[in-house]
């Protein structure tokens, strides 16, 4: 039961193919897990432990352009502009319809919480509940903090990060990295990806259970860095009246649990707090001793998901 009992590749728009897999009980309550990044694909052991696999049917996908989905973002840079939050939402809906599921609980971590919220706001009738850990909305303010502001805490590492960006006059750091990772020669893209991943390791390093980013090969690191900078430089494709905080009325009645670490330097707790204030059906759990993830955050998410198992 801990291994997928079904998996496949689903053709979607723009010549993309999305990898999906299902774990748990075939007759269990449907649930969807959305991975972080963008571009950090699902890894079996990192999400299955959140669910009671005797009670849930858990669907996981590798989001467009990464993991086992094809083509990889780095192999289709001329079509990178088509990889947007709206496209990811359409992919999720295509998978749901393909699997014949009417509604499901949606869970995610980090970037996965942004995508989960955007999906629920676009398709509220398909969502029974939301359980979100290390909460983000990928707003311009959040991106500015994680790429520029948090440098006040890690000045040595940030100075290297800024120097290695190769930014032009007036260019934001995230835009410089996005430009280099989406164009130029292979060696320059590899150097930019290495510098970006080093910074990612730095700003999450205060978490009690911190471990550096681990990619099986340089290709996966380039995919991750390319997609993260692409989405962050575009405010998650959730600008203006598409911003998550402006659309909370669309999910006000959907029950949800937000779990966030007080020591999350990368994504301060203010975002989760603001969401909870505009979401009457939600509950906010602040884990005092943890950062951008950790064992107690996982345990809180497990308990919340278990409590929703009987919700229709």
PDB file of C-alpha atoms in Angstrom:
ATOM      1  CA  UNK A   1       0.000   0.000   0.000  1.00  0.00           C
ATOM      2  CA  UNK A   2       2.990   2.320   0.472  1.00  0.00           C
ATOM      3  CA  UNK A   3       3.944   1.975  -3.188  1.00  0.00           C
ATOM      4  CA  UNK A   4       1.872   3.392  -6.056  1.00  0.00           C
ATOM      5  CA  UNK A   5      -0.843   1.051  -7.282  1.00  0.00           C
ATOM      6  CA  UNK A   6      -1.361   3.086 -10.462  1.00  0.00           C
ATOM      7  CA  UNK A   7       0.662   5.592 -12.461  1.00  0.00           C
ATOM      8  CA  UNK A   8       0.789   7.073 -15.907  1.00  0.00           C
ATOM      9  CA  UNK A   9       1.587   9.931 -18.240  1.00  0.00           C
ATOM     10  CA  UNK A  10      -1.216  12.241 -19.348  1.00  0.00           C
ATOM     11  CA  UNK A  11      -0.917  14.403 -22.468  1.00  0.00           C
ATOM     12  CA  UNK A  12      -1.969  17.999 -21.824  1.00  0.00           C
ATOM     13  CA  UNK A  13      -1.654  21.316 -23.650  1.00  0.00           C
ATOM     14  CA  UNK A  14       1.404  22.559 -25.525  1.00  0.00           C
ATOM     15  CA  UNK A  15       2.861  19.128 -26.138  1.00  0.00           C
ATOM     16  CA  UNK A  16       3.375  18.492 -22.417  1.00  0.00           C
ATOM     17  CA  UNK A  17       2.882  15.175 -20.646  1.00  0.00           C
ATOM     18  CA  UNK A  18       2.223  15.064 -16.892  1.00  0.00           C
ATOM     19  CA  UNK A  19       3.369  12.156 -14.745  1.00  0.00           C
ATOM     20  CA  UNK A  20       0.866  11.058 -12.076  1.00  0.00           C
ATOM     21  CA  UNK A  21       0.789   8.292  -9.518  1.00  0.00           C
ATOM     22  CA  UNK A  22      -1.705   7.011  -6.943  1.00  0.00           C
ATOM     23  CA  UNK A  23      -0.856   5.527  -3.548  1.00  0.00           C
ATOM     24  CA  UNK A  24      -2.993   4.280  -0.675  1.00  0.00           C
ATOM     25  CA  UNK A  25      -6.373   2.558  -0.602  1.00  0.00           C
ATOM     26  CA  UNK A  26      -8.143   2.301  -3.984  1.00  0.00           C
ATOM     27  CA  UNK A  27     -11.468   3.076  -2.302  1.00  0.00           C
ATOM     28  CA  UNK A  28     -10.135   5.716   0.078  1.00  0.00           C
ATOM     29  CA  UNK A  29     -10.935   9.408   0.265  1.00  0.00           C
ATOM     30  CA  UNK A  30      -9.297  11.163  -2.712  1.00  0.00           C
ATOM     31  CA  UNK A  31      -6.443  13.547  -1.949  1.00  0.00           C
ATOM     32  CA  UNK A  32      -3.943  15.474  -4.043  1.00  0.00           C
ATOM     33  CA  UNK A  33      -0.427  16.384  -2.943  1.00  0.00           C
ATOM     34  CA  UNK A  34       1.365  19.318  -4.627  1.00  0.00           C
ATOM     35  CA  UNK A  35       5.137  19.508  -4.382  1.00  0.00           C
ATOM     36  CA  UNK A  36       7.260  22.574  -3.807  1.00  0.00           C
ATOM     37  CA  UNK A  37       9.788  24.448  -5.877  1.00  0.00           C
ATOM     38  CA  UNK A  38       8.450  25.236  -8.421  1.00  0.00           C
ATOM     39  CA  UNK A  39      10.440  22.482 -10.048  1.00  0.00           C
ATOM     40  CA  UNK A  40      11.182  20.245  -7.032  1.00  0.00           C
ATOM     41  CA  UNK A  41       9.311  17.119  -8.154  1.00  0.00           C
ATOM     42  CA  UNK A  42       7.414  14.753  -5.891  1.00  0.00           C
ATOM     43  CA  UNK A  43       9.563  12.202  -4.119  1.00  0.00           C
ATOM     44  CA  UNK A  44       7.593   9.240  -2.794  1.00  0.00           C
ATOM     45  CA  UNK A  45       8.842   9.208   0.769  1.00  0.00           C
ATOM     46  CA  UNK A  46       8.453  12.965   1.219  1.00  0.00           C
ATOM     47  CA  UNK A  47       4.671  13.058   0.910  1.00  0.00           C
ATOM     48  CA  UNK A  48       3.189   9.622   1.611  1.00  0.00           C
ATOM     49  CA  UNK A  49       3.902   9.820   5.331  1.00  0.00           C
ATOM     50  CA  UNK A  50       1.440  12.724   5.601  1.00  0.00           C
ATOM     51  CA  UNK A  51      -1.499  10.429   4.826  1.00  0.00           C
ATOM     52  CA  UNK A  52      -3.100   7.411   6.449  1.00  0.00           C
ATOM     53  CA  UNK A  53      -2.805   5.190   3.396  1.00  0.00           C
ATOM     54  CA  UNK A  54      -5.527   2.864   4.692  1.00  0.00           C
ATOM     55  CA  UNK A  55      -8.036   5.725   4.446  1.00  0.00           C
ATOM     56  CA  UNK A  56      -6.830   7.889   1.555  1.00  0.00           C
ATOM     57  CA  UNK A  57      -6.319   7.522  -2.183  1.00  0.00           C
ATOM     58  CA  UNK A  58      -3.389   9.901  -2.690  1.00  0.00           C
ATOM     59  CA  UNK A  59      -2.645  11.390  -6.107  1.00  0.00           C
ATOM     60  CA  UNK A  60       0.690  13.061  -6.752  1.00  0.00           C
ATOM     61  CA  UNK A  61       1.887  14.713  -9.943  1.00  0.00           C
ATOM     62  CA  UNK A  62       5.191  16.054 -11.174  1.00  0.00           C
ATOM     63  CA  UNK A  63       4.281  19.558 -12.222  1.00  0.00           C
ATOM     64  CA  UNK A  64       4.763  20.688 -15.804  1.00  0.00           C
ATOM     65  CA  UNK A  65       8.412  20.820 -16.872  1.00  0.00           C
ATOM     66  CA  UNK A  66       9.994  18.836 -14.032  1.00  0.00           C
ATOM     67  CA  UNK A  67      10.518  15.374 -12.579  1.00  0.00           C
ATOM     68  CA  UNK A  68       9.062  12.607 -14.709  1.00  0.00           C
ATOM     69  CA  UNK A  69       6.860  14.985 -16.706  1.00  0.00           C
ATOM     70  CA  UNK A  70       8.017  15.887 -20.198  1.00  0.00           C
ATOM     71  CA  UNK A  71       9.500  17.870 -21.744  1.00  0.00           C
ATOM     72  CA  UNK A  72      11.734  19.181 -18.988  1.00  0.00           C
ATOM     73  CA  UNK A  73      11.763  22.961 -18.791  1.00  0.00           C
ATOM     74  CA  UNK A  74      15.452  23.093 -19.743  1.00  0.00           C
ATOM     75  CA  UNK A  75      14.727  21.090 -22.885  1.00  0.00           C
ATOM     76  CA  UNK A  76      12.003  23.457 -24.075  1.00  0.00           C
ATOM     77  CA  UNK A  77      13.244  26.926 -23.129  1.00  0.00           C
ATOM     78  CA  UNK A  78      11.516  28.404 -26.177  1.00  0.00           C
ATOM     79  CA  UNK A  79       8.194  27.384 -24.602  1.00  0.00           C
ATOM     80  CA  UNK A  80       9.004  28.341 -21.018  1.00  0.00           C
ATOM     81  CA  UNK A  81       6.594  31.287 -21.265  1.00  0.00           C
ATOM     82  CA  UNK A  82       3.748  28.752 -21.558  1.00  0.00           C
ATOM     83  CA  UNK A  83       4.592  27.306 -18.131  1.00  0.00           C
ATOM     84  CA  UNK A  84       2.338  29.381 -15.851  1.00  0.00           C
ATOM     85  CA  UNK A  85       0.192  28.876 -12.777  1.00  0.00           C
ATOM     86  CA  UNK A  86      -2.875  28.874 -15.013  1.00  0.00           C
ATOM     87  CA  UNK A  87      -1.348  26.062 -17.061  1.00  0.00           C
ATOM     88  CA  UNK A  88      -0.565  24.071 -13.897  1.00  0.00           C
ATOM     89  CA  UNK A  89      -4.158  24.467 -12.709  1.00  0.00           C
ATOM     90  CA  UNK A  90      -5.392  23.209 -16.081  1.00  0.00           C
ATOM     91  CA  UNK A  91      -3.011  20.235 -15.787  1.00  0.00           C
ATOM     92  CA  UNK A  92      -4.355  19.379 -12.321  1.00  0.00           C
ATOM     93  CA  UNK A  93      -7.912  19.495 -13.599  1.00  0.00           C
ATOM     94  CA  UNK A  94      -6.973  17.321 -16.569  1.00  0.00           C
ATOM     95  CA  UNK A  95      -5.543  14.707 -14.178  1.00  0.00           C
ATOM     96  CA  UNK A  96      -8.621  14.864 -11.918  1.00  0.00           C
ATOM     97  CA  UNK A  97     -10.975  14.315 -14.837  1.00  0.00           C
ATOM     98  CA  UNK A  98      -8.748  11.590 -16.300  1.00  0.00           C
ATOM     99  CA  UNK A  99      -8.885   9.694 -12.997  1.00  0.00           C
ATOM    100  CA  UNK A 100     -12.644  10.157 -12.695  1.00  0.00           C
ATOM    101  CA  UNK A 101     -12.476  11.978  -9.347  1.00  0.00           C
ATOM    102  CA  UNK A 102     -15.149  14.519  -8.479  1.00  0.00           C
ATOM    103  CA  UNK A 103     -13.586  16.160  -5.400  1.00  0.00           C
ATOM    104  CA  UNK A 104     -10.436  15.793  -3.347  1.00  0.00           C
ATOM    105  CA  UNK A 105      -8.576  17.133  -0.354  1.00  0.00           C
ATOM    106  CA  UNK A 106      -5.612  19.221  -1.520  1.00  0.00           C
ATOM    107  CA  UNK A 107      -2.349  19.427   0.395  1.00  0.00           C
ATOM    108  CA  UNK A 108       0.999  21.024  -0.377  1.00  0.00           C
ATOM    109  CA  UNK A 109       4.175  22.481   1.050  1.00  0.00           C
ATOM    110  CA  UNK A 110       6.033  25.715   0.251  1.00  0.00           C
ATOM    111  CA  UNK A 111       5.338  26.602  -3.421  1.00  0.00           C
ATOM    112  CA  UNK A 112       2.826  23.759  -3.333  1.00  0.00           C
ATOM    113  CA  UNK A 113       0.712  25.855  -0.946  1.00  0.00           C
ATOM    114  CA  UNK A 114       0.631  28.729  -3.436  1.00  0.00           C
ATOM    115  CA  UNK A 115      -0.494  26.352  -6.172  1.00  0.00           C
ATOM    116  CA  UNK A 116      -3.025  24.661  -3.877  1.00  0.00           C
ATOM    117  CA  UNK A 117      -4.606  27.998  -2.964  1.00  0.00           C
ATOM    118  CA  UNK A 118      -4.667  29.191  -6.582  1.00  0.00           C
ATOM    119  CA  UNK A 119      -6.204  25.886  -7.676  1.00  0.00           C
ATOM    120  CA  UNK A 120      -8.866  25.995  -4.955  1.00  0.00           C
ATOM    121  CA  UNK A 121      -9.751  29.565  -5.886  1.00  0.00           C
ATOM    122  CA  UNK A 122     -10.089  28.571  -9.549  1.00  0.00           C
ATOM    123  CA  UNK A 123     -11.942  25.286  -8.881  1.00  0.00           C
ATOM    124  CA  UNK A 124     -13.577  25.556  -5.441  1.00  0.00           C
ATOM    125  CA  UNK A 125     -16.191  22.892  -6.178  1.00  0.00           C
ATOM    126  CA  UNK A 126     -13.433  20.313  -6.638  1.00  0.00           C
ATOM    127  CA  UNK A 127     -11.844  20.854  -3.207  1.00  0.00           C
ATOM    128  CA  UNK A 128     -13.129  19.342   0.052  1.00  0.00           C
ATOM    129  CA  UNK A 129     -10.395  20.773   2.300  1.00  0.00           C
ATOM    130  CA  UNK A 130      -6.884  22.258   2.248  1.00  0.00           C
ATOM    131  CA  UNK A 131      -3.925  21.315   4.456  1.00  0.00           C
ATOM    132  CA  UNK A 132      -0.924  23.551   3.827  1.00  0.00           C
ATOM    133  CA  UNK A 133       2.560  23.571   5.344  1.00  0.00           C
ATOM    134  CA  UNK A 134       5.269  26.264   5.083  1.00  0.00           C
ATOM    135  CA  UNK A 135       2.720  28.636   3.595  1.00  0.00           C
ATOM    136  CA  UNK A 136       3.459  31.011   0.699  1.00  0.00           C
ATOM    137  CA  UNK A 137       1.495  33.047  -1.843  1.00  0.00           C
ATOM    138  CA  UNK A 138       4.496  33.979  -4.063  1.00  0.00           C
ATOM    139  CA  UNK A 139       3.637  37.674  -3.957  1.00  0.00           C
ATOM    140  CA  UNK A 140       6.153  40.277  -5.131  1.00  0.00           C
ATOM    141  CA  UNK A 141       6.754  41.210  -1.496  1.00  0.00           C
ATOM    142  CA  UNK A 142       7.548  37.595  -0.559  1.00  0.00           C
ATOM    143  CA  UNK A 143       9.898  37.201  -3.527  1.00  0.00           C
ATOM    144  CA  UNK A 144      11.653  40.482  -2.689  1.00  0.00           C
ATOM    145  CA  UNK A 145      12.182  39.277   0.869  1.00  0.00           C
ATOM    146  CA  UNK A 146      13.552  35.846  -0.012  1.00  0.00           C
ATOM    147  CA  UNK A 147      15.914  37.155  -2.712  1.00  0.00           C
ATOM    148  CA  UNK A 148      16.907  40.555  -1.314  1.00  0.00           C
ATOM    149  CA  UNK A 149      15.641  41.361   2.186  1.00  0.00           C
ATOM    150  CA  UNK A 150      16.765  38.183   3.909  1.00  0.00           C
ATOM    151  CA  UNK A 151      20.302  39.120   2.883  1.00  0.00           C
ATOM    152  CA  UNK A 152      20.365  41.257   6.020  1.00  0.00           C
ATOM    153  CA  UNK A 153      20.528  38.002   7.992  1.00  0.00           C
ATOM    154  CA  UNK A 154      23.076  36.289   5.719  1.00  0.00           C
ATOM    155  CA  UNK A 155      25.158  39.207   4.376  1.00  0.00           C
ATOM    156  CA  UNK A 156      28.220  37.171   3.357  1.00  0.00           C
ATOM    157  CA  UNK A 157      26.242  34.608   1.371  1.00  0.00           C
ATOM    158  CA  UNK A 158      23.947  37.253  -0.095  1.00  0.00           C
ATOM    159  CA  UNK A 159      26.917  39.281  -1.333  1.00  0.00           C
ATOM    160  CA  UNK A 160      28.196  36.230  -3.227  1.00  0.00           C
ATOM    161  CA  UNK A 161      24.677  35.572  -4.519  1.00  0.00           C
ATOM    162  CA  UNK A 162      24.366  39.164  -5.759  1.00  0.00           C
ATOM    163  CA  UNK A 163      27.823  39.243  -7.350  1.00  0.00           C
ATOM    164  CA  UNK A 164      27.220  35.968  -9.173  1.00  0.00           C
ATOM    165  CA  UNK A 165      23.845  37.154 -10.522  1.00  0.00           C
ATOM    166  CA  UNK A 166      25.399  39.198 -13.316  1.00  0.00           C
ATOM    167  CA  UNK A 167      22.512  41.638 -13.126  1.00  0.00           C
ATOM    168  CA  UNK A 168      22.166  44.628 -15.367  1.00  0.00           C
ATOM    169  CA  UNK A 169      21.467  48.181 -14.222  1.00  0.00           C
ATOM    170  CA  UNK A 170      18.048  48.360 -12.569  1.00  0.00           C
ATOM    171  CA  UNK A 171      17.522  44.596 -12.772  1.00  0.00           C
ATOM    172  CA  UNK A 172      16.209  42.665  -9.771  1.00  0.00           C
ATOM    173  CA  UNK A 173      18.335  39.730  -8.680  1.00  0.00           C
ATOM    174  CA  UNK A 174      15.550  37.259  -9.418  1.00  0.00           C
ATOM    175  CA  UNK A 175      15.113  38.718 -12.903  1.00  0.00           C
ATOM    176  CA  UNK A 176      18.843  38.434 -13.607  1.00  0.00           C
ATOM    177  CA  UNK A 177      18.906  34.777 -12.650  1.00  0.00           C
ATOM    178  CA  UNK A 178      15.693  34.095 -14.576  1.00  0.00           C
ATOM    179  CA  UNK A 179      17.159  35.703 -17.692  1.00  0.00           C
ATOM    180  CA  UNK A 180      20.397  33.732 -17.517  1.00  0.00           C
ATOM    181  CA  UNK A 181      18.711  30.414 -16.781  1.00  0.00           C
ATOM    182  CA  UNK A 182      16.297  30.819 -19.696  1.00  0.00           C
ATOM    183  CA  UNK A 183      18.885  31.890 -22.272  1.00  0.00           C
ATOM    184  CA  UNK A 184      22.596  31.953 -22.993  1.00  0.00           C
ATOM    185  CA  UNK A 185      24.938  29.020 -23.251  1.00  0.00           C
ATOM    186  CA  UNK A 186      24.827  25.801 -21.262  1.00  0.00           C
ATOM    187  CA  UNK A 187      27.852  26.650 -19.094  1.00  0.00           C
ATOM    188  CA  UNK A 188      26.377  30.002 -18.048  1.00  0.00           C
ATOM    189  CA  UNK A 189      23.062  28.362 -17.186  1.00  0.00           C
ATOM    190  CA  UNK A 190      24.894  25.761 -15.097  1.00  0.00           C
ATOM    191  CA  UNK A 191      26.818  28.462 -13.206  1.00  0.00           C
ATOM    192  CA  UNK A 192      23.637  30.408 -12.533  1.00  0.00           C
ATOM    193  CA  UNK A 193      21.869  27.273 -11.297  1.00  0.00           C
ATOM    194  CA  UNK A 194      24.745  26.457  -8.932  1.00  0.00           C
ATOM    195  CA  UNK A 195      24.727  29.984  -7.452  1.00  0.00           C
ATOM    196  CA  UNK A 196      20.945  29.954  -7.098  1.00  0.00           C
ATOM    197  CA  UNK A 197      20.881  26.597  -5.316  1.00  0.00           C
ATOM    198  CA  UNK A 198      23.645  27.745  -2.948  1.00  0.00           C
ATOM    199  CA  UNK A 199      21.466  30.691  -1.933  1.00  0.00           C
ATOM    200  CA  UNK A 200      18.437  28.428  -1.465  1.00  0.00           C
ATOM    201  CA  UNK A 201      20.519  26.302   0.911  1.00  0.00           C
ATOM    202  CA  UNK A 202      21.516  29.412   2.841  1.00  0.00           C
ATOM    203  CA  UNK A 203      18.147  30.974   3.568  1.00  0.00           C
ATOM    204  CA  UNK A 204      16.628  27.705   4.839  1.00  0.00           C
ATOM    205  CA  UNK A 205      19.685  26.779   6.893  1.00  0.00           C
ATOM    206  CA  UNK A 206      18.268  27.954  10.241  1.00  0.00           C
ATOM    207  CA  UNK A 207      15.629  25.218  10.288  1.00  0.00           C
ATOM    208  CA  UNK A 208      16.429  22.723  13.078  1.00  0.00           C
ATOM    209  CA  UNK A 209      16.364  19.756  10.678  1.00  0.00           C
ATOM    210  CA  UNK A 210      18.108  21.560   7.802  1.00  0.00           C
ATOM    211  CA  UNK A 211      19.674  19.476   5.084  1.00  0.00           C
ATOM    212  CA  UNK A 212      21.100  20.969   1.867  1.00  0.00           C
ATOM    213  CA  UNK A 213      19.170  20.654  -1.372  1.00  0.00           C
ATOM    214  CA  UNK A 214      19.807  17.230  -2.811  1.00  0.00           C
ATOM    215  CA  UNK A 215      19.477  16.683  -6.546  1.00  0.00           C
ATOM    216  CA  UNK A 216      20.357  13.391  -8.239  1.00  0.00           C
ATOM    217  CA  UNK A 217      22.211  15.184 -11.040  1.00  0.00           C
ATOM    218  CA  UNK A 218      23.087  18.678 -12.329  1.00  0.00           C
ATOM    219  CA  UNK A 219      20.197  18.493 -14.811  1.00  0.00           C
ATOM    220  CA  UNK A 220      17.637  18.341 -11.997  1.00  0.00           C
ATOM    221  CA  UNK A 221      19.286  21.331 -10.298  1.00  0.00           C
ATOM    222  CA  UNK A 222      19.043  23.315 -13.536  1.00  0.00           C
ATOM    223  CA  UNK A 223      15.365  22.397 -13.905  1.00  0.00           C
ATOM    224  CA  UNK A 224      14.670  23.499 -10.345  1.00  0.00           C
ATOM    225  CA  UNK A 225      16.534  26.820 -10.642  1.00  0.00           C
ATOM    226  CA  UNK A 226      15.008  27.564 -14.050  1.00  0.00           C
ATOM    227  CA  UNK A 227      11.436  27.039 -12.883  1.00  0.00           C
ATOM    228  CA  UNK A 228      11.830  28.769  -9.515  1.00  0.00           C
ATOM    229  CA  UNK A 229      13.274  31.926 -11.070  1.00  0.00           C
ATOM    230  CA  UNK A 230      10.750  31.847 -13.919  1.00  0.00           C
ATOM    231  CA  UNK A 231       7.820  31.772 -11.498  1.00  0.00           C
ATOM    232  CA  UNK A 232       9.298  34.121  -8.910  1.00  0.00           C
ATOM    233  CA  UNK A 233      10.249  36.744 -11.476  1.00  0.00           C
ATOM    234  CA  UNK A 234       6.605  36.707 -12.617  1.00  0.00           C
ATOM    235  CA  UNK A 235       5.106  36.926  -9.092  1.00  0.00           C
ATOM    236  CA  UNK A 236       3.853  33.376  -9.487  1.00  0.00           C
ATOM    237  CA  UNK A 237       1.665  34.583 -12.395  1.00  0.00           C
ATOM    238  CA  UNK A 238      -0.737  35.776  -9.691  1.00  0.00           C
ATOM    239  CA  UNK A 239      -0.616  39.538 -10.069  1.00  0.00           C
ATOM    240  CA  UNK A 240      -3.310  42.137  -9.514  1.00  0.00           C
ATOM    241  CA  UNK A 241      -6.801  40.688  -9.266  1.00  0.00           C
ATOM    242  CA  UNK A 242      -5.276  37.198  -9.553  1.00  0.00           C
ATOM    243  CA  UNK A 243      -3.308  37.624  -6.319  1.00  0.00           C
ATOM    244  CA  UNK A 244      -4.258  35.000  -3.768  1.00  0.00           C
ATOM    245  CA  UNK A 245      -5.020  37.400  -0.930  1.00  0.00           C
ATOM    246  CA  UNK A 246      -7.473  39.333  -3.109  1.00  0.00           C
ATOM    247  CA  UNK A 247      -9.458  36.165  -3.969  1.00  0.00           C
ATOM    248  CA  UNK A 248      -9.917  34.576  -0.552  1.00  0.00           C
ATOM    249  CA  UNK A 249     -13.684  35.066  -0.704  1.00  0.00           C
ATOM    250  CA  UNK A 250     -13.771  32.259  -3.274  1.00  0.00           C
ATOM    251  CA  UNK A 251     -12.651  29.683  -0.684  1.00  0.00           C
ATOM    252  CA  UNK A 252     -13.996  31.235   2.516  1.00  0.00           C
ATOM    253  CA  UNK A 253     -16.229  28.214   3.219  1.00  0.00           C
ATOM    254  CA  UNK A 254     -13.639  25.508   2.382  1.00  0.00           C
ATOM    255  CA  UNK A 255     -12.135  24.145   5.612  1.00  0.00           C
ATOM    256  CA  UNK A 256      -8.395  24.503   5.842  1.00  0.00           C
ATOM    257  CA  UNK A 257      -5.402  24.152   8.137  1.00  0.00           C
ATOM    258  CA  UNK A 258      -2.297  26.314   7.800  1.00  0.00           C
ATOM    259  CA  UNK A 259       0.878  25.040   9.487  1.00  0.00           C
ATOM    260  CA  UNK A 260       3.877  27.357   9.649  1.00  0.00           C
ATOM    261  CA  UNK A 261       7.181  27.572  11.503  1.00  0.00           C
ATOM    262  CA  UNK A 262       7.842  30.620  13.664  1.00  0.00           C
ATOM    263  CA  UNK A 263      11.528  30.394  12.708  1.00  0.00           C
ATOM    264  CA  UNK A 264      10.813  30.295   8.984  1.00  0.00           C
ATOM    265  CA  UNK A 265      13.274  32.950   7.825  1.00  0.00           C
ATOM    266  CA  UNK A 266      12.592  32.244   4.142  1.00  0.00           C
ATOM    267  CA  UNK A 267       8.840  32.770   4.393  1.00  0.00           C
ATOM    268  CA  UNK A 268       7.915  34.744   7.522  1.00  0.00           C
ATOM    269  CA  UNK A 269       4.720  33.760   9.326  1.00  0.00           C
ATOM    270  CA  UNK A 270       2.977  37.001   8.363  1.00  0.00           C
ATOM    271  CA  UNK A 271       1.770  35.469   5.094  1.00  0.00           C
ATOM    272  CA  UNK A 272       0.073  32.541   6.835  1.00  0.00           C
ATOM    273  CA  UNK A 273      -1.394  34.924   9.421  1.00  0.00           C
ATOM    274  CA  UNK A 274      -2.832  37.251   6.758  1.00  0.00           C
ATOM    275  CA  UNK A 275      -4.392  34.288   4.970  1.00  0.00           C
ATOM    276  CA  UNK A 276      -5.969  32.997   8.170  1.00  0.00           C
ATOM    277  CA  UNK A 277      -7.491  36.399   8.926  1.00  0.00           C
ATOM    278  CA  UNK A 278      -9.282  36.450   5.573  1.00  0.00           C
ATOM    279  CA  UNK A 279     -10.311  32.772   5.635  1.00  0.00           C
ATOM    280  CA  UNK A 280     -13.072  32.111   8.205  1.00  0.00           C
ATOM    281  CA  UNK A 281     -13.032  28.340   7.743  1.00  0.00           C
ATOM    282  CA  UNK A 282      -9.288  28.020   8.355  1.00  0.00           C
ATOM    283  CA  UNK A 283      -7.166  27.297  11.395  1.00  0.00           C
ATOM    284  CA  UNK A 284      -3.582  28.548  11.780  1.00  0.00           C
ATOM    285  CA  UNK A 285      -1.005  26.465  13.662  1.00  0.00           C
ATOM    286  CA  UNK A 286       2.311  28.185  14.384  1.00  0.00           C
ATOM    287  CA  UNK A 287       5.081  25.753  15.307  1.00  0.00           C
ATOM    288  CA  UNK A 288       7.363  27.767  17.544  1.00  0.00           C
ATOM    289  CA  UNK A 289      10.617  25.812  17.273  1.00  0.00           C
ATOM    290  CA  UNK A 290      10.699  25.071  13.520  1.00  0.00           C
ATOM    291  CA  UNK A 291      11.439  26.866  10.268  1.00  0.00           C
ATOM    292  CA  UNK A 292      10.573  26.054   6.634  1.00  0.00           C
ATOM    293  CA  UNK A 293       9.517  22.529   7.543  1.00  0.00           C
ATOM    294  CA  UNK A 294      10.335  20.076  10.305  1.00  0.00           C
ATOM    295  CA  UNK A 295       8.979  17.037  12.156  1.00  0.00           C
ATOM    296  CA  UNK A 296       6.349  18.902  14.182  1.00  0.00           C
ATOM    297  CA  UNK A 297       5.064  20.695  11.079  1.00  0.00           C
ATOM    298  CA  UNK A 298       4.722  17.306   9.393  1.00  0.00           C
ATOM    299  CA  UNK A 299       2.981  15.896  12.459  1.00  0.00           C
ATOM    300  CA  UNK A 300       0.522  18.820  12.519  1.00  0.00           C
ATOM    301  CA  UNK A 301      -0.247  18.248   8.859  1.00  0.00           C
ATOM    302  CA  UNK A 302      -0.727  14.516   9.487  1.00  0.00           C
ATOM    303  CA  UNK A 303      -3.223  15.204  12.261  1.00  0.00           C
ATOM    304  CA  UNK A 304      -5.145  17.707  10.151  1.00  0.00           C
ATOM    305  CA  UNK A 305      -5.320  15.360   7.155  1.00  0.00           C
ATOM    306  CA  UNK A 306      -6.455  12.500   9.402  1.00  0.00           C
ATOM    307  CA  UNK A 307      -9.204  14.690  10.879  1.00  0.00           C
ATOM    308  CA  UNK A 308     -10.522  15.446   7.369  1.00  0.00           C
ATOM    309  CA  UNK A 309     -10.655  11.774   6.342  1.00  0.00           C
ATOM    310  CA  UNK A 310     -14.388  11.507   7.068  1.00  0.00           C
ATOM    311  CA  UNK A 311     -15.324  14.830   5.461  1.00  0.00           C
ATOM    312  CA  UNK A 312     -17.421  14.390   2.329  1.00  0.00           C
TER     313      UNK A 312
END
